[in-house]
Coordinates of C-alpha atoms and ligand atoms in Angstrom, one line a residue:
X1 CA 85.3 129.6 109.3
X2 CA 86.4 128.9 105.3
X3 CA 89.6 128.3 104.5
X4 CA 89.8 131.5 102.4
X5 CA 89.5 133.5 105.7
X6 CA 92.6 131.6 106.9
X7 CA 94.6 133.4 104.1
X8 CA 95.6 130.4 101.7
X9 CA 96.5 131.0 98.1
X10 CA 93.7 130.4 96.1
X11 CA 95.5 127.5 94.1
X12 CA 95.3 125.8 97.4
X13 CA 92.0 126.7 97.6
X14 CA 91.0 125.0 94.1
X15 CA 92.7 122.0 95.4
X16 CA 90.8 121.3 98.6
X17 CA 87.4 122.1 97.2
X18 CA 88.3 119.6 94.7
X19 CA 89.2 117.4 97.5
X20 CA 85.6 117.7 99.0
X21 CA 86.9 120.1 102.1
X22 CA 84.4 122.3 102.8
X23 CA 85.8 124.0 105.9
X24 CA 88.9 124.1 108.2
X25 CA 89.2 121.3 111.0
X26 CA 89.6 122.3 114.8
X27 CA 93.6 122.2 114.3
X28 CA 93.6 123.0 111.1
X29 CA 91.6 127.1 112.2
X30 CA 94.1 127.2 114.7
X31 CA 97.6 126.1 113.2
X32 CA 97.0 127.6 109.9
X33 CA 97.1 131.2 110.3
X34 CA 100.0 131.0 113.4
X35 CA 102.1 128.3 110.5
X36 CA 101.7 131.3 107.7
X37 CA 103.1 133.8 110.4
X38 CA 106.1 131.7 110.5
X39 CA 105.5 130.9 114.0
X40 CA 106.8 127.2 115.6
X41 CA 104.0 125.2 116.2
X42 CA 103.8 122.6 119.4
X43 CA 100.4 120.6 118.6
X44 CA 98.2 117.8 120.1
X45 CA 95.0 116.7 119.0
X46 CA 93.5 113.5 118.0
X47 CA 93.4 110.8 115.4
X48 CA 91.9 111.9 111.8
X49 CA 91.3 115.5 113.3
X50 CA 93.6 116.5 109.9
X51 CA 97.3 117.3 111.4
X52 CA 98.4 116.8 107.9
X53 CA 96.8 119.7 106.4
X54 CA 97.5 121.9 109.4
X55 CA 101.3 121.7 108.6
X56 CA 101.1 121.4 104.7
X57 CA 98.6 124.0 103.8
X58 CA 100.7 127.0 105.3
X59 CA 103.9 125.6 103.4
X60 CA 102.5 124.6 100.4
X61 CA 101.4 128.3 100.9
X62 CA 104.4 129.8 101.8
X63 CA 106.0 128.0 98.2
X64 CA 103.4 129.5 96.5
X65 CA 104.0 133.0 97.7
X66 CA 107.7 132.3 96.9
X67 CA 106.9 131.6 93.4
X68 CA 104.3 134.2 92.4
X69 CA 107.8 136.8 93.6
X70 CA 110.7 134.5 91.7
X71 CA 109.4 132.9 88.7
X72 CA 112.1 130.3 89.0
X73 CA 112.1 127.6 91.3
X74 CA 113.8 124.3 92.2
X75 CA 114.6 122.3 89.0
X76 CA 115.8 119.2 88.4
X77 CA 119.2 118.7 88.7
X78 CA 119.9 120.2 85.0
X79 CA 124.0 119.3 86.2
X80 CA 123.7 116.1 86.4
X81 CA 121.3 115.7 83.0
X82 CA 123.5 117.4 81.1
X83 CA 126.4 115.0 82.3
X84 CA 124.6 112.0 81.5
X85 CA 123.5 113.2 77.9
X86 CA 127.2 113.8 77.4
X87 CA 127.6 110.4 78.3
X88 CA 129.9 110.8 81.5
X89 CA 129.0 109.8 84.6
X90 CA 127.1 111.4 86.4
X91 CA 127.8 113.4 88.8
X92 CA 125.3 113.7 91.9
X93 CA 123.9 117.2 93.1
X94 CA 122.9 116.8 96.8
X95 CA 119.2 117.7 97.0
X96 CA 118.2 120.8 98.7
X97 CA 114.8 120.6 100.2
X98 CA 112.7 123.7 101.7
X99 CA 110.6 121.5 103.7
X100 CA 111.0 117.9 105.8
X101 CA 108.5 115.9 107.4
X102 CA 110.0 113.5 109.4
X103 CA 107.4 110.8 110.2
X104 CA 108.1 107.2 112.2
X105 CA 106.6 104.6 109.3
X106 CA 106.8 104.4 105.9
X107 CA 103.0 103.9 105.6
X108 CA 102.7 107.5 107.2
X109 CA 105.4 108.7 105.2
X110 CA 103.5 107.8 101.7
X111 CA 100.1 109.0 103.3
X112 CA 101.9 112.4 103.9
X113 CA 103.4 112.5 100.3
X114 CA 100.0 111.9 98.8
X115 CA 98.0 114.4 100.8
X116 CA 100.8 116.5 99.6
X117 CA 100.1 115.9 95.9
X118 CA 96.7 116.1 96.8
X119 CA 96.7 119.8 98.4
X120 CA 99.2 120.6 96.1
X121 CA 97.6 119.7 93.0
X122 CA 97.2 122.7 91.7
X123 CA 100.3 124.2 92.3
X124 CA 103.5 124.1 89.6
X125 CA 106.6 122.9 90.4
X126 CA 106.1 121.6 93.5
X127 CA 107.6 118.0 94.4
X128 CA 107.5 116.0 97.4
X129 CA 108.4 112.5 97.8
X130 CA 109.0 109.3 100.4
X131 CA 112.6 108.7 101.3
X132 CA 112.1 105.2 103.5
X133 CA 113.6 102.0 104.3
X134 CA 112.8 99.4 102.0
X135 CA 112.5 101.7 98.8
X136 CA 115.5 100.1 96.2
X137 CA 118.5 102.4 96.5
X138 CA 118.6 103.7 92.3
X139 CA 114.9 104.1 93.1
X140 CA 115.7 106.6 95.7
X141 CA 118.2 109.0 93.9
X142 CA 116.0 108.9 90.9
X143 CA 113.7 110.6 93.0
X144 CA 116.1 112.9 94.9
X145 CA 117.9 113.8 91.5
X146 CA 114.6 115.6 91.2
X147 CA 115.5 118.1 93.6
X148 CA 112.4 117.8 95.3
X149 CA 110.8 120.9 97.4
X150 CA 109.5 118.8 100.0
X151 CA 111.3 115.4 100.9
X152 CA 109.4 113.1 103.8
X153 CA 111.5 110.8 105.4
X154 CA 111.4 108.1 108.1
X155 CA 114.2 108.9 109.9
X156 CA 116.7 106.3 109.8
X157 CA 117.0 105.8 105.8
X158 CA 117.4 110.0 106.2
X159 CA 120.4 109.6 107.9
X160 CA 122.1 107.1 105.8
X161 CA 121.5 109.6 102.8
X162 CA 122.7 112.9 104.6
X163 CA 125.6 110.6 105.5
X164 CA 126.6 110.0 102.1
X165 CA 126.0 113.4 101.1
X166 CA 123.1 112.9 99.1
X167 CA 120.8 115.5 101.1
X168 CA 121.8 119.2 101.5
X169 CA 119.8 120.8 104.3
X170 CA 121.0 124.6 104.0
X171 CA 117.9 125.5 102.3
X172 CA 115.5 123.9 104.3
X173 CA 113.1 126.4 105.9
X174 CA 110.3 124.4 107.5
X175 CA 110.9 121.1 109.8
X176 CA 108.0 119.1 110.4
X177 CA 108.0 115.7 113.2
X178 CA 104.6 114.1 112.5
X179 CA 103.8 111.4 115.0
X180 CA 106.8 112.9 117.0
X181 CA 105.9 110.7 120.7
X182 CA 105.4 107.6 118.7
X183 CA 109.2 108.1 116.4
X184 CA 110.9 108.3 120.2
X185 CA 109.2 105.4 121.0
X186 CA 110.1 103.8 118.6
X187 CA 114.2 104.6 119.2
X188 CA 114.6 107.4 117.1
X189 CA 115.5 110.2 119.4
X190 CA 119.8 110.0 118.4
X191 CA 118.3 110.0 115.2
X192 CA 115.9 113.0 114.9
X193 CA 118.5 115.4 116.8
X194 CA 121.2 114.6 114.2
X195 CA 118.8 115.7 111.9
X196 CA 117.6 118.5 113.6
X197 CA 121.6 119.8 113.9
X198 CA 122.0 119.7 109.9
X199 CA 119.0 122.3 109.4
X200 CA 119.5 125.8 110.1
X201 CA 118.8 127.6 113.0
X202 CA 116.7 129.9 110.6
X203 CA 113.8 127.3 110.0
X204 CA 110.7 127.1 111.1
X205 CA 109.8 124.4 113.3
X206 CA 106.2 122.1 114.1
X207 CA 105.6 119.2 116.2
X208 CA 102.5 116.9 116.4
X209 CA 102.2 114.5 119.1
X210 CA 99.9 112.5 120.9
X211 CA 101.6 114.2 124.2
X212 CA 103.2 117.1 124.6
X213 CA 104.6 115.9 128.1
X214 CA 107.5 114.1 129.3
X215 CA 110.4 113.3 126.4
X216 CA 108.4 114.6 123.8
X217 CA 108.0 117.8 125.6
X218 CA 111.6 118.1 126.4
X219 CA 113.0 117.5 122.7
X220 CA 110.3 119.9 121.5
X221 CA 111.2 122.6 123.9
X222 CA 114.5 122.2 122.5
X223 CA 114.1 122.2 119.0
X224 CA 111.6 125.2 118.4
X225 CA 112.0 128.9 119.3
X226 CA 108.9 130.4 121.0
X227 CA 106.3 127.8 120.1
X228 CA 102.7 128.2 120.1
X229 CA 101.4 125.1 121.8
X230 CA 98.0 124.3 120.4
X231 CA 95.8 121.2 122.3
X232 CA 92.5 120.1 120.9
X233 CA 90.6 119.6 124.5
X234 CA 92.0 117.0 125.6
X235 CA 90.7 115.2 123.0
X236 CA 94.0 113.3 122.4
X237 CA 92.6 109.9 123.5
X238 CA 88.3 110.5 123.6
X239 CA 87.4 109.4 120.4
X240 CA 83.9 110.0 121.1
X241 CA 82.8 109.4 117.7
X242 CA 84.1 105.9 118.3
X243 CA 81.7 103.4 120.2
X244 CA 84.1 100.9 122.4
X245 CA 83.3 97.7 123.8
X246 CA 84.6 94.9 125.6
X247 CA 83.9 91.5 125.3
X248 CA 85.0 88.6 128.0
X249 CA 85.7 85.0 126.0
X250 CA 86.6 81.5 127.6
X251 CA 89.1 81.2 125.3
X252 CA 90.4 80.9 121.4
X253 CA 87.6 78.7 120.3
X254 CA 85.2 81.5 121.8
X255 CA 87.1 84.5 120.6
X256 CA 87.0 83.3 117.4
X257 CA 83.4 82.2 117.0
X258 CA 82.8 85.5 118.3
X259 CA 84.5 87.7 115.7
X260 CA 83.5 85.2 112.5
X261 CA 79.7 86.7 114.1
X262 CA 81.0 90.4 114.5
X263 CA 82.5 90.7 111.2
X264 CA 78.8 89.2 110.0
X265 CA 77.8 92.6 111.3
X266 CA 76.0 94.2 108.6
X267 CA 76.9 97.6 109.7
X268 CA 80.2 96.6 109.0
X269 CA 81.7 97.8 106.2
X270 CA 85.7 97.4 106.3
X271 CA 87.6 96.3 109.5
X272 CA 90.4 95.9 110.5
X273 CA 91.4 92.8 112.9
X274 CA 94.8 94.1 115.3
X275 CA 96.9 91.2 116.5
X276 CA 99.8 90.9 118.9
X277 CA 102.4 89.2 116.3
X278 CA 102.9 88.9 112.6
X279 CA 102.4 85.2 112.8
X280 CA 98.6 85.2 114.3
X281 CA 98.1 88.3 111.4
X282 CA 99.0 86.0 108.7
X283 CA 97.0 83.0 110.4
X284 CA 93.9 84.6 110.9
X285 CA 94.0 86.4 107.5
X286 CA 94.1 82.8 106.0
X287 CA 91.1 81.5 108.5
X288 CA 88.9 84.5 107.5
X289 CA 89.5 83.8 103.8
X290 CA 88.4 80.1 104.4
X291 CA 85.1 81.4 106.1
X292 CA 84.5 83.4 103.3
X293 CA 85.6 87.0 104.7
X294 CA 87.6 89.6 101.9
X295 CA 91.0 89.3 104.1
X296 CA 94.6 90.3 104.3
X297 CA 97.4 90.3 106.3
X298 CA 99.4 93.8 106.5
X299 CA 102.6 93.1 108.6
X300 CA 106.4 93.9 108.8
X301 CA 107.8 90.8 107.1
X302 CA 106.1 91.7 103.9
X303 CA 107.8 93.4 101.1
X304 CA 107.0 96.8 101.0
X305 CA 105.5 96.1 97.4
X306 CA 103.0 93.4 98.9
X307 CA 101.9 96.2 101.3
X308 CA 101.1 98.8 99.2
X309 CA 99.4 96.1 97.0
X310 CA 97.2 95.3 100.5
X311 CA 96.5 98.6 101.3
X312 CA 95.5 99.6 98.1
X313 CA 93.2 97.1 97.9
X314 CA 91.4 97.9 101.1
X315 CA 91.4 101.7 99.9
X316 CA 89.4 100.2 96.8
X317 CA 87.1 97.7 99.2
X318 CA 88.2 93.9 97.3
X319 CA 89.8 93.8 101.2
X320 CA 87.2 93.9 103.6
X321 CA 89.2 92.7 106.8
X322 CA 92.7 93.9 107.2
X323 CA 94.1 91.3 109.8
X324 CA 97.3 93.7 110.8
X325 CA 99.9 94.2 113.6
X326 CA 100.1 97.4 115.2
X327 CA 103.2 99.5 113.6
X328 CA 102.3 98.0 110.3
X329 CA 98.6 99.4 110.6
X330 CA 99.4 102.8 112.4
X331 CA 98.4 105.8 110.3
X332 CA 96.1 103.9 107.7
X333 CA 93.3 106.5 106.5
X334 CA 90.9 104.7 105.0
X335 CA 86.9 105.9 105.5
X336 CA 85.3 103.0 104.9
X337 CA 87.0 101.4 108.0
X338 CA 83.9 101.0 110.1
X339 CA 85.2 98.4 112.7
X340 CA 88.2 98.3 114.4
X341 CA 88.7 94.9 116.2
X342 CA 91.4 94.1 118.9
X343 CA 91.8 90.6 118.3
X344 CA 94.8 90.6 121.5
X345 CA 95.2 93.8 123.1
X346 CA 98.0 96.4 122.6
X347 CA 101.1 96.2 124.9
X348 CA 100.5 100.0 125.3
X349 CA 97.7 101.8 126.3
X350 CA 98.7 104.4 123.7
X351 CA 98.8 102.1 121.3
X352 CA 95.2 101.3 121.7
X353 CA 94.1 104.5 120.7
X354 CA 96.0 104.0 117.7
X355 CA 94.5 101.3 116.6
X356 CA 90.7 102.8 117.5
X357 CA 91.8 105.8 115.5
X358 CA 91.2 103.6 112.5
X359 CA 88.1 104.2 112.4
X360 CA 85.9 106.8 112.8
X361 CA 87.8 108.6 110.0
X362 CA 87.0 112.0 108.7
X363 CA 83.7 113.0 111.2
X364 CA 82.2 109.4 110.9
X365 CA 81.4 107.3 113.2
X366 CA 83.1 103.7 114.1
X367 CA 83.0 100.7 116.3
X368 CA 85.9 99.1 118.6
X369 CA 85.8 96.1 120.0
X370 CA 88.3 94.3 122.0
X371 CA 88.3 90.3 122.7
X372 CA 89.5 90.1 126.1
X373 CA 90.3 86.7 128.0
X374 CA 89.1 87.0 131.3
X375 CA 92.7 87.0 132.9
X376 CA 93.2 90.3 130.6
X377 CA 91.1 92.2 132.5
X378 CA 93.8 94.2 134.4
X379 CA 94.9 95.8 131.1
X380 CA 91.5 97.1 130.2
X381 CA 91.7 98.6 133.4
X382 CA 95.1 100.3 132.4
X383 CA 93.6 101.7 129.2
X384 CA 90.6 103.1 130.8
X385 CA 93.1 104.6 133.0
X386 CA 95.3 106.2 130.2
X387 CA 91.9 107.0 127.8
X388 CA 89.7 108.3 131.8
X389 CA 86.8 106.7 130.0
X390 CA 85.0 103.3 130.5
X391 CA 85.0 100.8 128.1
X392 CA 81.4 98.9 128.6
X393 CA 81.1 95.1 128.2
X394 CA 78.6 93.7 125.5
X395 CA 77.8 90.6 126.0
X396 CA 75.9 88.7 123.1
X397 CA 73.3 85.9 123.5
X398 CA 74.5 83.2 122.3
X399 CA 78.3 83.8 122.6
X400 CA 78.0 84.6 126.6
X401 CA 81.1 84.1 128.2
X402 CA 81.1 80.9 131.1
X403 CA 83.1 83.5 133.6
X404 CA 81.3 86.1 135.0
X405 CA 83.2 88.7 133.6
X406 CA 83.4 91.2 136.4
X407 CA 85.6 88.9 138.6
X408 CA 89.0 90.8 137.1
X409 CA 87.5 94.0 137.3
X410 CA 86.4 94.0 141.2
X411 CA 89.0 96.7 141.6
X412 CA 85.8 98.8 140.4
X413 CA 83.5 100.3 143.3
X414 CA 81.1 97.6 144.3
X415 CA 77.9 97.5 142.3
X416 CA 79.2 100.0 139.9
X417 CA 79.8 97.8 136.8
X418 CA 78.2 94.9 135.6
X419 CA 78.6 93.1 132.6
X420 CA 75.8 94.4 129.7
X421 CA 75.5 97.2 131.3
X422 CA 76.2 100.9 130.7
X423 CA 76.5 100.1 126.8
X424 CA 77.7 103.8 125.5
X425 CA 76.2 105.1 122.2
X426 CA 78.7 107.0 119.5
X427 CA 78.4 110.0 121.7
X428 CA 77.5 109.0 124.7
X429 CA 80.4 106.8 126.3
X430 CA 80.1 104.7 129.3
X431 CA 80.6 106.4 132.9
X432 CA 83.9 108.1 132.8
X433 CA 86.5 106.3 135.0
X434 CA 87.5 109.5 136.5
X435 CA 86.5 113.2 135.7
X436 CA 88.9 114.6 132.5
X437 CA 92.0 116.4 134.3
X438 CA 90.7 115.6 137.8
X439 CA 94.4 114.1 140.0
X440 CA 94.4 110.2 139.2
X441 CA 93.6 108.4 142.2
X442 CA 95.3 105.1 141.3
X443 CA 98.9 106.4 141.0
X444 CA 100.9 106.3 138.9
X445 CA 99.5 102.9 137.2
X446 CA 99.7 104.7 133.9
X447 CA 103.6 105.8 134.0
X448 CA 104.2 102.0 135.3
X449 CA 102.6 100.6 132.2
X450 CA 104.4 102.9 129.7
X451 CA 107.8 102.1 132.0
X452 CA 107.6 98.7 130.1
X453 CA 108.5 100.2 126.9
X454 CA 111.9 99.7 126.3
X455 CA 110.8 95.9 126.0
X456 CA 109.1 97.2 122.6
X457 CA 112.3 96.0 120.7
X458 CA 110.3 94.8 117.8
X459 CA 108.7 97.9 116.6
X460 CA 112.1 99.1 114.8
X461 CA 113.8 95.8 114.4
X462 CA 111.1 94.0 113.1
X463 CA 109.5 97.0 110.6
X464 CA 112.8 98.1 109.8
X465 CA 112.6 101.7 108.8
X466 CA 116.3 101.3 108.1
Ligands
LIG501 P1 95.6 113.1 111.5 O1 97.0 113.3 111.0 O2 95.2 114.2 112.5 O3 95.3 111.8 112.0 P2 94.8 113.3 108.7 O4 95.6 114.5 108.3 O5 95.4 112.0 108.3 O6 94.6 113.3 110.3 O7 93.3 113.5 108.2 C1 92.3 112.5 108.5 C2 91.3 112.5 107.3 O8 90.5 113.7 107.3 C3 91.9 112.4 105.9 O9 91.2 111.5 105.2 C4 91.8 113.8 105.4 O10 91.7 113.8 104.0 C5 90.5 114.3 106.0 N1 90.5 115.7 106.2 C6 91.5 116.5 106.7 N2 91.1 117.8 106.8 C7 89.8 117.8 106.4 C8 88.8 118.9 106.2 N3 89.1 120.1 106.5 N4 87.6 118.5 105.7 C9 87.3 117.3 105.4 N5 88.2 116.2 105.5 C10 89.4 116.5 106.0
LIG502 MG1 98.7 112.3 111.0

């Protein structure tokens, strides 16, 4: 399959050859050519399998079309230029996008806007741009003054602008929700449907999501017409590119002994360290940096200029260990991320697949290891659960935990699991905990877990997308 055969305009074409593409993705053969039909689009698959493309090719597509028929096209708001050269004040044109991504973070939101440049390179007189919290408010109608084609927004700065009258959705003809399970969790289901009210009934409609079941499922069912539901074999949470591990420690002493001889790991090219709070991000940045490790903290109390500063440069390698928290980290696409380290494990099993989905970027493979304390072992448990795949324990000589490390895990049939033992290659994970889509015997431990997650205050408050 090329991506000529899926129909794109050959300016898009030009653009992803210069990008290195050589062929279509899984999702990307099976959303492109439905998307161009117009149709809605309901769509799970995994981390890095290239969602973004899946949804932008067929609209930067469509615009395309649209402007090979009309020559003209969106232009800047010429009204409100030709008031200011006249000296008045200006006054403002509401915007009126054809397309909105809707994504839950800001980091996701700029990622989308520069694919977008990216794929739509060679194109003319196509804009998109980032509409987020954080961004200085003249900043943000100098952009939207531009009349942008495509606007991506995290949701709750979107409001305050359609509030004010700033954004005009009666154009609009394509909706996207990227990341659609992770922007309810995060609150932002009142949110989303007063957005989804101020586009027309006419538009065209796609949904990605790590699930497609419960809330997700229900909002999506009600905001698209006829979807075509598109699932990447349950692929949502394997990662089998990913190698996972587990290693038991005593305690903080241990666990960090043990990743100061990790990172040493001269596989290792960039990681990233995941910690529970913003505090132990910034601490454990500065230890690294006095053992003579590249790191950074990435976190929700920075400015978003000190953020982008960060993750630029772990794009260009002076940052070899990103020491991060999890919303701050969540959507970072960086290849040379070969390690992903949980320095304290996610609160959610879901997040945990996040965080592996650092690595492994693009069809390479990556590393995962999590530090557990020995009393920690229950949540392991709960994420083999969610992911139905083992996560062997490593041990390494030298930095043996005291515990036997099988002791929390006894829940396991007798004999079955030892610690060292059934180390999984890339490809070849551990025993799987039970059979993909066979009935889970331990019920409902899963739903319990996730049940916790109205206790995940933090995520908006703290990140502030407002
Ligand atoms: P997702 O949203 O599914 O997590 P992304 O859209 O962020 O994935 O894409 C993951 C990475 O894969 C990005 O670096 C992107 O540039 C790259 N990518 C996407 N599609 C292709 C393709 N067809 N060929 C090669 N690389 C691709
Ligand atoms: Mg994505």
């Amino acid at each position: 399959m090329t991506f000529e055969s899926l129909g794109l305009h050959s300016s898009i074409i030009k653009a992803l050859t210069d990008a290195g593409y050589t062929k279509p993705t899984g999702v990307q053969e099976q959303a492109i050519p439905a998307a161009i039909e117009g149709r809605d689009l309901l769509v799970s698959s995994q981390t890095g399998s290239g969602k973004t493309a899946a949804f932008m090719l067929p609209a930067l597509h469509k615009f395309a079309s649209e402007q090979q028929v009309a020559a003209t096209s969106n232009t800047p708001n010429q009204e409100m230029q030709a008031s200011r050269a006249r000296g008045e004040r200006p006054r403002f044109k509401p915007a009126q996008p054809k397309m909105l991504v809707l994504t839950p973070t800001r980091e996701l939101a700029l990622q989308v806007t520069t694919a977008t440049d990216k794929y739509g390179s060679q194109m003319k007189r196509i804009k998109a741009i980032s509409i987020l919290g954080g961004m200085p408010h003249p900043k943000q109608m100098q952009l939207l003054s531009k009349n942008p084609e495509i606007l991506v927004a995290t949701p709750g700065r979107l409001i305050d602008h359609m509030e004010s009258g700033k954004i005009d959705f009666s154009q609009l003809q394509i909706l996207v929700l990227d990341e659609a399970d992770r922007m309810l969790d995060m609150g932002f289901i009142d949110d989303i449907e007063k957005i989804v009210d101020a586009t027309p009934e006419t538009r065209q409609t796609m949904l990605f999501s790590a699930t497609l079941d419960g809330v997700v499922g229900n909002m999506a069912k009600r905001i698209t017409k006829n979807p075509m539901i598109i699932q990447i074999a349950g692929s949502a949470t394997k990662h089998e590119n990913i190698q996972q591990k587990v290693h038991f420690v005593d305690d903080l002493s241990h666990k960090n002994r043990l990743l100061d001889h990790l990172l040493r790991d001269v596989t290792m090219d960039q990681a990233v360290v995941f910690t529970a709070t913003k505090r132990d991000a910034d601490t454990i940045a500065d230890r690294l940096n006095i053992a003579g490790f590249a790191a950074a903290a990435l976190h929700g109390d920075m400015h978003q200029g000190a953020r982008n500063r960060t993750l630029d440069s772990l794009r260009r390698g002076q940052v070899r260990v990103l020491v991060a928290t999890d919303v701050a980290a969540r959507g970072i696409d960086v290849p040379g991320i070969t390690h992903v380290f949980n320095y304290d494990l996610p609160k959610f099993p879901e997040d945990y697949v996040h965080r592996i989905g650092r690595t492994g970027r693009a069809g390479r493979n990556g590393v995962a290891v999590s530090l557990v304390n020995h009393a920690e072992g229950i949540n392991v448990k709960r994420i083999e659960r969610f992911t139905k795949q083992l996560i062997p324990v490593d041990i390494i000589e030298g930095f043996e935990p005291k515990r036997s490390a099988s002791a929390p895990r006894s829940n396991h049939k007798p004999g079955g699991w030892k610690p060292g033992d059934n180390r999984g290659g890339p490809n070849k994970p551990g025993r799987s905990f039970s059979k993909p889509g066979a009935p889970r015997k331990e019920g409902g431990a899963g739903g319990g877990y996730k049940g916790n997650r109205s206790n995940d205050s933090g995520a908006r408050g703290s990140f502030g997308d407002r």
